[in-house]
mmCIF file of C-alpha atoms in Angstrom:
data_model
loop_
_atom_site.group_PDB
_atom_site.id
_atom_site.type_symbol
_atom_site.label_atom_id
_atom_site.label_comp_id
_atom_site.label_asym_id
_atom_site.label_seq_id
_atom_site.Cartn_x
_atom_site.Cartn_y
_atom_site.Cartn_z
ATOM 1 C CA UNK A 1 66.931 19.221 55.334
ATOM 2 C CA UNK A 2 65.873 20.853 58.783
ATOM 3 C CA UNK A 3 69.452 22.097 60.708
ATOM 4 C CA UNK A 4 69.910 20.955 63.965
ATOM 5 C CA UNK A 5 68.689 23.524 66.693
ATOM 6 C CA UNK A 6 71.999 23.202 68.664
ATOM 7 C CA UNK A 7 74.023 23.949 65.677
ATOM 8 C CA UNK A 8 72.352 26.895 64.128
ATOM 9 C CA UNK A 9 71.728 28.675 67.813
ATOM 10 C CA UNK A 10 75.585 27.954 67.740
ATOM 11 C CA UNK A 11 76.077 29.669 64.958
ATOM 12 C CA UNK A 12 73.892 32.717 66.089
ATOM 13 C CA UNK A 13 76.114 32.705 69.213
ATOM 14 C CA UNK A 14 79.438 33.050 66.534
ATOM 15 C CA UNK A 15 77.903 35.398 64.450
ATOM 16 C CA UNK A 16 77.104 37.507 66.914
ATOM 17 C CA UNK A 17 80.621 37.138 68.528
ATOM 18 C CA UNK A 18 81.726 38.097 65.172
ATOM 19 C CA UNK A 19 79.776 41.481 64.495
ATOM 20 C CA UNK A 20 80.901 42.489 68.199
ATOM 21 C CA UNK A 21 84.523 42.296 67.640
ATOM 22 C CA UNK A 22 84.121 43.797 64.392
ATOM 23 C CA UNK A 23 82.069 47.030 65.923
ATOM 24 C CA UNK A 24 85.067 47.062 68.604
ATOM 25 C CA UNK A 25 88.466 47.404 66.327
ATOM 26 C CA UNK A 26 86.117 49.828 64.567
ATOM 27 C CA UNK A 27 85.841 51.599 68.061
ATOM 28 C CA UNK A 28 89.940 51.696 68.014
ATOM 29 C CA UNK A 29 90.895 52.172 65.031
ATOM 30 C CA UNK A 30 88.534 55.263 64.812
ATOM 31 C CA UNK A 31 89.813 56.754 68.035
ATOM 32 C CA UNK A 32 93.413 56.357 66.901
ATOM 33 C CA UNK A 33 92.937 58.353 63.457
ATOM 34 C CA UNK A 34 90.876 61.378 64.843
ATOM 35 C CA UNK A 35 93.589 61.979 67.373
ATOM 36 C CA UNK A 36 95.752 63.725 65.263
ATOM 37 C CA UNK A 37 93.025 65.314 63.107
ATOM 38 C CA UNK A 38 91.174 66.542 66.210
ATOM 39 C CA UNK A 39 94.645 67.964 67.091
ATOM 40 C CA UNK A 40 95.482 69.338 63.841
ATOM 41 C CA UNK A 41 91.938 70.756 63.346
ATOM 42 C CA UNK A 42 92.083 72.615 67.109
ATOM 43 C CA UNK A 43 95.448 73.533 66.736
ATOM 44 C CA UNK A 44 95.090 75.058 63.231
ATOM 45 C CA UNK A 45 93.017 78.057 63.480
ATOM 46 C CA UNK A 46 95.639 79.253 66.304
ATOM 47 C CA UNK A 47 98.505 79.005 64.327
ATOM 48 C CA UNK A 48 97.187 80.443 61.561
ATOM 49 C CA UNK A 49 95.887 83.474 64.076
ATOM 50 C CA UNK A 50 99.522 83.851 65.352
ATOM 51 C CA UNK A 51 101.571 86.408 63.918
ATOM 52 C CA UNK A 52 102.930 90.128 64.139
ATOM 53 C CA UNK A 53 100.048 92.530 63.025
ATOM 54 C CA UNK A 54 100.913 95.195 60.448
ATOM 55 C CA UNK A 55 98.984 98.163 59.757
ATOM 56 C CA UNK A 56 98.437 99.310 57.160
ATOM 57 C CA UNK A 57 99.273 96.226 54.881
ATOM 58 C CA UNK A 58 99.437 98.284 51.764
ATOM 59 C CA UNK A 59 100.561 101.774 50.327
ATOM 60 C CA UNK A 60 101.818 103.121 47.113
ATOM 61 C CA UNK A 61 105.780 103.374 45.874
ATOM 62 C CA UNK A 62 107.219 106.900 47.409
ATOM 63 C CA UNK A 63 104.523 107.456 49.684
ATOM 64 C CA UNK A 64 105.628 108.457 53.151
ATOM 65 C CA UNK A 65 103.477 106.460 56.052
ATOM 66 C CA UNK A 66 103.744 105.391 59.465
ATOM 67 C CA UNK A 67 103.492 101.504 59.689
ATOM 68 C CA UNK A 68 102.464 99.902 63.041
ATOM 69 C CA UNK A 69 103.850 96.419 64.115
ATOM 70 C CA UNK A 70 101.448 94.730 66.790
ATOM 71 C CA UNK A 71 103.418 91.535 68.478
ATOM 72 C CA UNK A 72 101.703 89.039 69.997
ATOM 73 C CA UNK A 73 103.195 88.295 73.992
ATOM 74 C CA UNK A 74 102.549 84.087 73.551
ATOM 75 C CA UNK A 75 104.781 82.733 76.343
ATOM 76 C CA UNK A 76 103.487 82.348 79.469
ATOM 77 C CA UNK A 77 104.790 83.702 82.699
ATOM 78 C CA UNK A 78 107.194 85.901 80.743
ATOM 79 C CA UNK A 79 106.694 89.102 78.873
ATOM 80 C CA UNK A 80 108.855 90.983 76.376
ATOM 81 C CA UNK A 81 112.024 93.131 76.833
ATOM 82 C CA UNK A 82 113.690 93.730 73.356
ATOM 83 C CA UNK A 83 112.184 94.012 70.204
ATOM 84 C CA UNK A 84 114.490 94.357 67.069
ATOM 85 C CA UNK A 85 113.050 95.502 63.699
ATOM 86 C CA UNK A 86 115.546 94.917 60.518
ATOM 87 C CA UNK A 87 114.780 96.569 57.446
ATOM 88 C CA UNK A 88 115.712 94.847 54.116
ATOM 89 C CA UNK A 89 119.304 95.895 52.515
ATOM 90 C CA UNK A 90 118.273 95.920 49.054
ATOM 91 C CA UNK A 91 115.385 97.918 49.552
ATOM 92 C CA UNK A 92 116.744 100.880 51.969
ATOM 93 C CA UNK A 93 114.913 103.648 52.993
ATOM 94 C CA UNK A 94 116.016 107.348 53.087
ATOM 95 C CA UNK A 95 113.977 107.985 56.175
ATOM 96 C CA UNK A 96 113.065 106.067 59.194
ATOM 97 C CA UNK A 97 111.860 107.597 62.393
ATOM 98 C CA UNK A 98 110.575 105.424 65.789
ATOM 99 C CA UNK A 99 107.477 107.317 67.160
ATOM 100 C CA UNK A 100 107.253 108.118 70.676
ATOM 101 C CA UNK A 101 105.798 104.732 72.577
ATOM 102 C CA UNK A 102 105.201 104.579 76.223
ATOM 103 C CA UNK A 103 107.518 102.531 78.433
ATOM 104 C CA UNK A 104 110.084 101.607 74.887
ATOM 105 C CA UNK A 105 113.057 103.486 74.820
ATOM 106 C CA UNK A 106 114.401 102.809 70.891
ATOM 107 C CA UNK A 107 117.973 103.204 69.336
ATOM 108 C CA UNK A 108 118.503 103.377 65.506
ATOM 109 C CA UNK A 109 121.776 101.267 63.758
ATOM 110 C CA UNK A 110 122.376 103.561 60.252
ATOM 111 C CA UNK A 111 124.866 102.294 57.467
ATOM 112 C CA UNK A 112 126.130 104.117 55.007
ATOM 113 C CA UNK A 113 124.616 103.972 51.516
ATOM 114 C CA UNK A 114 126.378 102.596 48.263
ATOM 115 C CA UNK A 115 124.691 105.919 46.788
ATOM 116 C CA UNK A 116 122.779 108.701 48.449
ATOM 117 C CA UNK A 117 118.435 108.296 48.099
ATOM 118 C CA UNK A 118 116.281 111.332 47.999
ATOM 119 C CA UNK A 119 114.731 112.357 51.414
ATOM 120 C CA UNK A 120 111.037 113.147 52.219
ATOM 121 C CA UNK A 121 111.363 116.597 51.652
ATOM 122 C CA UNK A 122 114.364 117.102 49.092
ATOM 123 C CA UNK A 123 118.057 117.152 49.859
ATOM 124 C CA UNK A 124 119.918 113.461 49.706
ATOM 125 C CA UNK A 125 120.534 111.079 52.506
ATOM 126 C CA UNK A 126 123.582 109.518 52.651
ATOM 127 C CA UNK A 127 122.839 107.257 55.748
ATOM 128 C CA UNK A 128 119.705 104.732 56.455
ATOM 129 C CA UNK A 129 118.706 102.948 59.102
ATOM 130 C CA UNK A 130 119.387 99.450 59.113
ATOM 131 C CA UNK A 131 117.845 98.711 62.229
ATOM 132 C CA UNK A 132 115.806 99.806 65.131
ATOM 133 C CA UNK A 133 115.714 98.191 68.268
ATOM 134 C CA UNK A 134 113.484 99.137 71.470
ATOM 135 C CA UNK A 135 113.960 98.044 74.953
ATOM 136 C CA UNK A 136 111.510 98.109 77.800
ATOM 137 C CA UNK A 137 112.322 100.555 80.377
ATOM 138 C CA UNK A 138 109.353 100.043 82.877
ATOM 139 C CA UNK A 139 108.111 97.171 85.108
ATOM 140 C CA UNK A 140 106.053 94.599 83.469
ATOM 141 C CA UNK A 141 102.058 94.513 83.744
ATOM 142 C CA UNK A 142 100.647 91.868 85.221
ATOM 143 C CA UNK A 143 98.889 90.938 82.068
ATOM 144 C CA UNK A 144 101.079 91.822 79.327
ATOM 145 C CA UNK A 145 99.208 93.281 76.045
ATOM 146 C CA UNK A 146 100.703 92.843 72.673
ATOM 147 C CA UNK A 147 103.205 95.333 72.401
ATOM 148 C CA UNK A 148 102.496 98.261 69.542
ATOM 149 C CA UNK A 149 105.604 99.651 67.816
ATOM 150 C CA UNK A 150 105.096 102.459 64.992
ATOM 151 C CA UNK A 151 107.832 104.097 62.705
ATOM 152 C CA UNK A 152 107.726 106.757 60.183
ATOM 153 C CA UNK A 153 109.066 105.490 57.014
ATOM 154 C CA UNK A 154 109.472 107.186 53.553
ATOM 155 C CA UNK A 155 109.629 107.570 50.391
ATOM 156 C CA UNK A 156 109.137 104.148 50.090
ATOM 157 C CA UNK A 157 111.081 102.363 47.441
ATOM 158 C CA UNK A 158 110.221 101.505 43.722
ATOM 159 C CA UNK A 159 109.495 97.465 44.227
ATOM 160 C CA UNK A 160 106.674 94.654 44.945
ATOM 161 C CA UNK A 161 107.289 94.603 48.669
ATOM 162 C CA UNK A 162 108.679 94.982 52.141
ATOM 163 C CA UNK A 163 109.833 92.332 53.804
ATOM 164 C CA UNK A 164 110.506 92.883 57.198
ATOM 165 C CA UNK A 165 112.080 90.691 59.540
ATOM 166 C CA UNK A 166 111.433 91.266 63.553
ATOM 167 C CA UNK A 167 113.555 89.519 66.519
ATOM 168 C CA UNK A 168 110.978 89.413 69.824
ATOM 169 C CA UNK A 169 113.027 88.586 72.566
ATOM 170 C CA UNK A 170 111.548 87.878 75.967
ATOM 171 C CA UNK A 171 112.254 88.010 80.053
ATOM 172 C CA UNK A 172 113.037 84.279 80.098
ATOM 173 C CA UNK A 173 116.014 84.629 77.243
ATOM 174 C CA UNK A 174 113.756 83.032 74.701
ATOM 175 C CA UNK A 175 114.245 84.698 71.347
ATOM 176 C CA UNK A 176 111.311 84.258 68.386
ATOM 177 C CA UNK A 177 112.311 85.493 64.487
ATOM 178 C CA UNK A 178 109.879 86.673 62.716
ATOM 179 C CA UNK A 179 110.930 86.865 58.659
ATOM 180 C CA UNK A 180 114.329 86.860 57.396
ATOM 181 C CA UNK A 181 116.971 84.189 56.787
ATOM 182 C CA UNK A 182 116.770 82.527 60.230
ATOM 183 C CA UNK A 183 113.018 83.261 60.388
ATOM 184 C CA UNK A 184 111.196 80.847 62.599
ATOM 185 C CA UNK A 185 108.034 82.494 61.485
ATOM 186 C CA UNK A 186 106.665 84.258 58.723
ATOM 187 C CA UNK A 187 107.141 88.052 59.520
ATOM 188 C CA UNK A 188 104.981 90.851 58.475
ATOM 189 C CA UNK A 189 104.845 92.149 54.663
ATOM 190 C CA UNK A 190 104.147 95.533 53.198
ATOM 191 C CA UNK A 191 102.709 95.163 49.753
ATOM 192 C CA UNK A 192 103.494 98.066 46.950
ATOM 193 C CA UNK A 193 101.451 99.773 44.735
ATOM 194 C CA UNK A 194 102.076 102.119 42.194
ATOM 195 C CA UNK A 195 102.828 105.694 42.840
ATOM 196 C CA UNK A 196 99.482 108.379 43.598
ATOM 197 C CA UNK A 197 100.050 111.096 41.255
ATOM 198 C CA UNK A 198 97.051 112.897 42.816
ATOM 199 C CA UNK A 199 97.918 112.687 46.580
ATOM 200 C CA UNK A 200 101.480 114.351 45.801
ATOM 201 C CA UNK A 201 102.240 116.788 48.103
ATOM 202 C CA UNK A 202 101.159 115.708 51.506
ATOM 203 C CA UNK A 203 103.228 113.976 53.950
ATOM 204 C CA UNK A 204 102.873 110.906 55.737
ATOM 205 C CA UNK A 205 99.623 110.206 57.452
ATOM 206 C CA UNK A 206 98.799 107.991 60.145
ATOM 207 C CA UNK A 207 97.606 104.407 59.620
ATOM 208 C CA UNK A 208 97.294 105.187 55.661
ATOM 209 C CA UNK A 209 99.408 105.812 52.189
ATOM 210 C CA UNK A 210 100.495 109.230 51.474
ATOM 211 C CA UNK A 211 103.445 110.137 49.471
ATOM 212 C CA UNK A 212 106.115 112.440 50.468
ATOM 213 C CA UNK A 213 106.365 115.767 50.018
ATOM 214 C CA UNK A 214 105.887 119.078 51.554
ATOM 215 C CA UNK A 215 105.050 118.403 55.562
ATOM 216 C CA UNK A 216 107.616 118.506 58.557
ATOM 217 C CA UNK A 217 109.290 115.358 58.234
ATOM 218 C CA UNK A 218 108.117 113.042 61.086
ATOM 219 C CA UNK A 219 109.706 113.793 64.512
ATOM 220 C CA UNK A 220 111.482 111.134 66.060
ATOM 221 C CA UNK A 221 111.051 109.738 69.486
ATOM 222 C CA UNK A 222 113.144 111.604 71.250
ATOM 223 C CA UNK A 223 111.705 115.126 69.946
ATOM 224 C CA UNK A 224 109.384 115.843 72.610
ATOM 225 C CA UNK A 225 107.926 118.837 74.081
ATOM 226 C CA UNK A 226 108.099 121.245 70.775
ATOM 227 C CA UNK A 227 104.291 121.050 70.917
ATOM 228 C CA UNK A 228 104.386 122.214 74.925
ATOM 229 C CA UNK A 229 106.555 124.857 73.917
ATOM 230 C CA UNK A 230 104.615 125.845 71.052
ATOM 231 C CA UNK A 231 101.685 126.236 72.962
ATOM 232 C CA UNK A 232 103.436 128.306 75.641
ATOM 233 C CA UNK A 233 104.287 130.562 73.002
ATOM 234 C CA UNK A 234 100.808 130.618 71.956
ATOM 235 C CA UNK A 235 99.538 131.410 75.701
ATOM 236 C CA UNK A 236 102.166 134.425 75.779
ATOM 237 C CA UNK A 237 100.745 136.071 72.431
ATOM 238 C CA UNK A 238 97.180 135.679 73.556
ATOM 239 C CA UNK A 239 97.859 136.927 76.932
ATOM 240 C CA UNK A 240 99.624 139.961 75.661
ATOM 241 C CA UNK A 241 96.690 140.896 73.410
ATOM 242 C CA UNK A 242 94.592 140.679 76.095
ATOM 243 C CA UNK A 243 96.735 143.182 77.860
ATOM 244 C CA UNK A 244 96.834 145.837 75.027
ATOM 245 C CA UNK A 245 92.800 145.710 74.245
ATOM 246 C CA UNK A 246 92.155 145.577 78.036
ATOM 247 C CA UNK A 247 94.510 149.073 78.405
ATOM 248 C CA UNK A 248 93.083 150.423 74.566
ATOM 249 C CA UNK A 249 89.319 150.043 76.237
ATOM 250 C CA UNK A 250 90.817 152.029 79.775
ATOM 251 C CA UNK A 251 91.797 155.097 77.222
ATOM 252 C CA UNK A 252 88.982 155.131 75.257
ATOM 253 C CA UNK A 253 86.548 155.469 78.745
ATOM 254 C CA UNK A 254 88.402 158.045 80.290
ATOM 255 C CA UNK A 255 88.773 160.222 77.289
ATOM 256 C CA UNK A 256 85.008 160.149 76.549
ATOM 257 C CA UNK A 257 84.933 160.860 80.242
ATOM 258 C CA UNK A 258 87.136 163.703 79.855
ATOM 259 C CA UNK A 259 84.533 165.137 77.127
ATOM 260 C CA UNK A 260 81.633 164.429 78.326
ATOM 261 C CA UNK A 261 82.294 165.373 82.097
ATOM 262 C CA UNK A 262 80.484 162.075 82.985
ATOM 263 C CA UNK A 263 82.038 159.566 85.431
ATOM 264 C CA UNK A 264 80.203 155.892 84.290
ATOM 265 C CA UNK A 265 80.789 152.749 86.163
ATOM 266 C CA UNK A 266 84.597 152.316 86.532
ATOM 267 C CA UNK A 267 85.220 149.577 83.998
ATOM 268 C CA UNK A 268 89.156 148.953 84.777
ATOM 269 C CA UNK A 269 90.540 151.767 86.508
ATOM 270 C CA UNK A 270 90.042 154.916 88.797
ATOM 271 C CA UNK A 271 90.574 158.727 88.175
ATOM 272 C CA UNK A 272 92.219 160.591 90.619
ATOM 273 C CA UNK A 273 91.851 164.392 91.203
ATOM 274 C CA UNK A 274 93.912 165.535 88.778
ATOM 275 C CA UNK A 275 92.121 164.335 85.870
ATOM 276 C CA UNK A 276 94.413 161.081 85.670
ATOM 277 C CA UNK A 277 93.253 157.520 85.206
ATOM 278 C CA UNK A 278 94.994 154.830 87.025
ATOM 279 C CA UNK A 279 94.656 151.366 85.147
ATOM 280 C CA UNK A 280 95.215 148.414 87.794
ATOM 281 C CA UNK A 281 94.161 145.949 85.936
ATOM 282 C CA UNK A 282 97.861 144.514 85.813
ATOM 283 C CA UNK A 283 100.827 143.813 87.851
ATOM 284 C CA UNK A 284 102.120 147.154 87.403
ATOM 285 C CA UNK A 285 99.960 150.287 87.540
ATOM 286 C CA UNK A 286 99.301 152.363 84.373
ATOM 287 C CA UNK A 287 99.276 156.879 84.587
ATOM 288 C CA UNK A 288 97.412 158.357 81.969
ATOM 289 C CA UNK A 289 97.531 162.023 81.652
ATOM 290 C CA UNK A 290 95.690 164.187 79.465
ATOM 291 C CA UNK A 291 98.311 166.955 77.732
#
């Protein structure tokens, strides 16, 4: 039987109606669930990208190194003032030095230890540091950088890892733990290999595993200017050598002048009439006379 025109463009009009709402709650309900993946998905890879930087990440048990901690400055219109470095309890280490950084002062908290550890370079320690902490002690930059922190460690104990836990405190009062047992944040590992039989005998080198042994033990921040005054030192002996070969070159001219009754061109001093040579060639005049 032939349907009535009115009644099937009617029900083109409904079926249309129909696909139209459909296509629109589709519209919504889409919208609605890739909110909170678009957020998680943008939001992920910055997370993830946070965290305090450690170099290097791994070295072998008893080595002496100098770590690195790198911390992100993540607050906006603040910058840090205190940073606070806590090393694990179980796990202490004999030595720990701060190296010299520009514009952090640091202070080291020692305990005493339940028994005393071997040091870098013999003798037994009976005190470790428990913690180091560095305050800022210049004005802020404009931009601030992620603030690098490096400390001499060593020899590094007989275990799997380091954990280290890290309290960044900044201008505002706002304080972010990184690691440990009120850790907001994972903090930064060290991972432990075995011991380098082969590399014994070398001290701690920078930004890589060596195991302790025979170098200076690493100066602390405070130790500065033994390198100045070493090379001053240096300067003086060089300058004094100078002095006796310039003078040993004076006496060797004017005796050959003496022998050969030949006057060449005055290298460093001048001969008076009395067959002495007068070397000027410091601040105080030099008489040689021939006996």
């Amino acid at each position: 039987m032939d349907q009535d025109p009115a009644a099937a463009a009617a029900d083109v009009r409904e079926a249309r109606l129909m696909v139209n709402c459909l296509r629109a709650n589709a519209v919504r309900i889409g919208a609605v669930l890739s909110g909170p993946v678009l957020a998680v998905a943008l939001s992920g890879p910055a997370v993830a990208a946070a965290g305090i930087g450690l170099e290097p990440t791994q070295a072998p048990r008893g080595a002496g190194i100098q770590l690195t901690f790198e911390l992100p400055q993540e607050r906006p219109d603040t910058h840090t003032t205190e940073v606070r470095l806590d090393l694990p309890a179980d796990l202490p280490i004999a030595e720990v030095y701060p190296m010299s950084v520009d514009d952090w002062a640091p202070r080291i908290i020692n305990r005493t230890l339940p028994e005393p550890l071997p040091g870098l370079h013999g003798g037994l320690m009976t005190e470790a540091a428990e913690s180091i902490i560095w305050q800022l002690v210049a004005p802020p930059a404009d931009e601030p950088a992620p603030v690098l922190l490096t400390v001499s460690v060593g020899p590094l104990p007989d275990a799997d890892r380091i954990d280290f836990a890290v309290t960044q405190t900044y201008s505002d009062g706002t304080a972010v733990r990184w690691g440990g047992p009120a850790a907001q944040r994972p903090g930064p590992v060290l991972t432990l290999g075995p011991a380098d039989p082969a590399a014994a005998g070398h001290g701690a080198q920078h930004g890589g595993p060596a195991p302790a042994a025979a170098q200076d033990p690493p100066a602390p921040a405070a130790a500065g200017g033994s390198d100045a005054a070493a090379g001053t030192g240096m300067g003086l002996l060089l300058a004094g050598l100078a002095g006796g070969a310039a003078i040993g070159a004076a006496v060797v001219w004017w005796r050959s002048r003496r022998h050969h009754r030949s006057v060449p061109a005055d290298p460093s001093g001048t001969a008076d009439d009395e067959g002495e040579l007068v070397v000027t060639g410091g601040t105080t005049p030099w008489r040689l006379t021939e006996q």
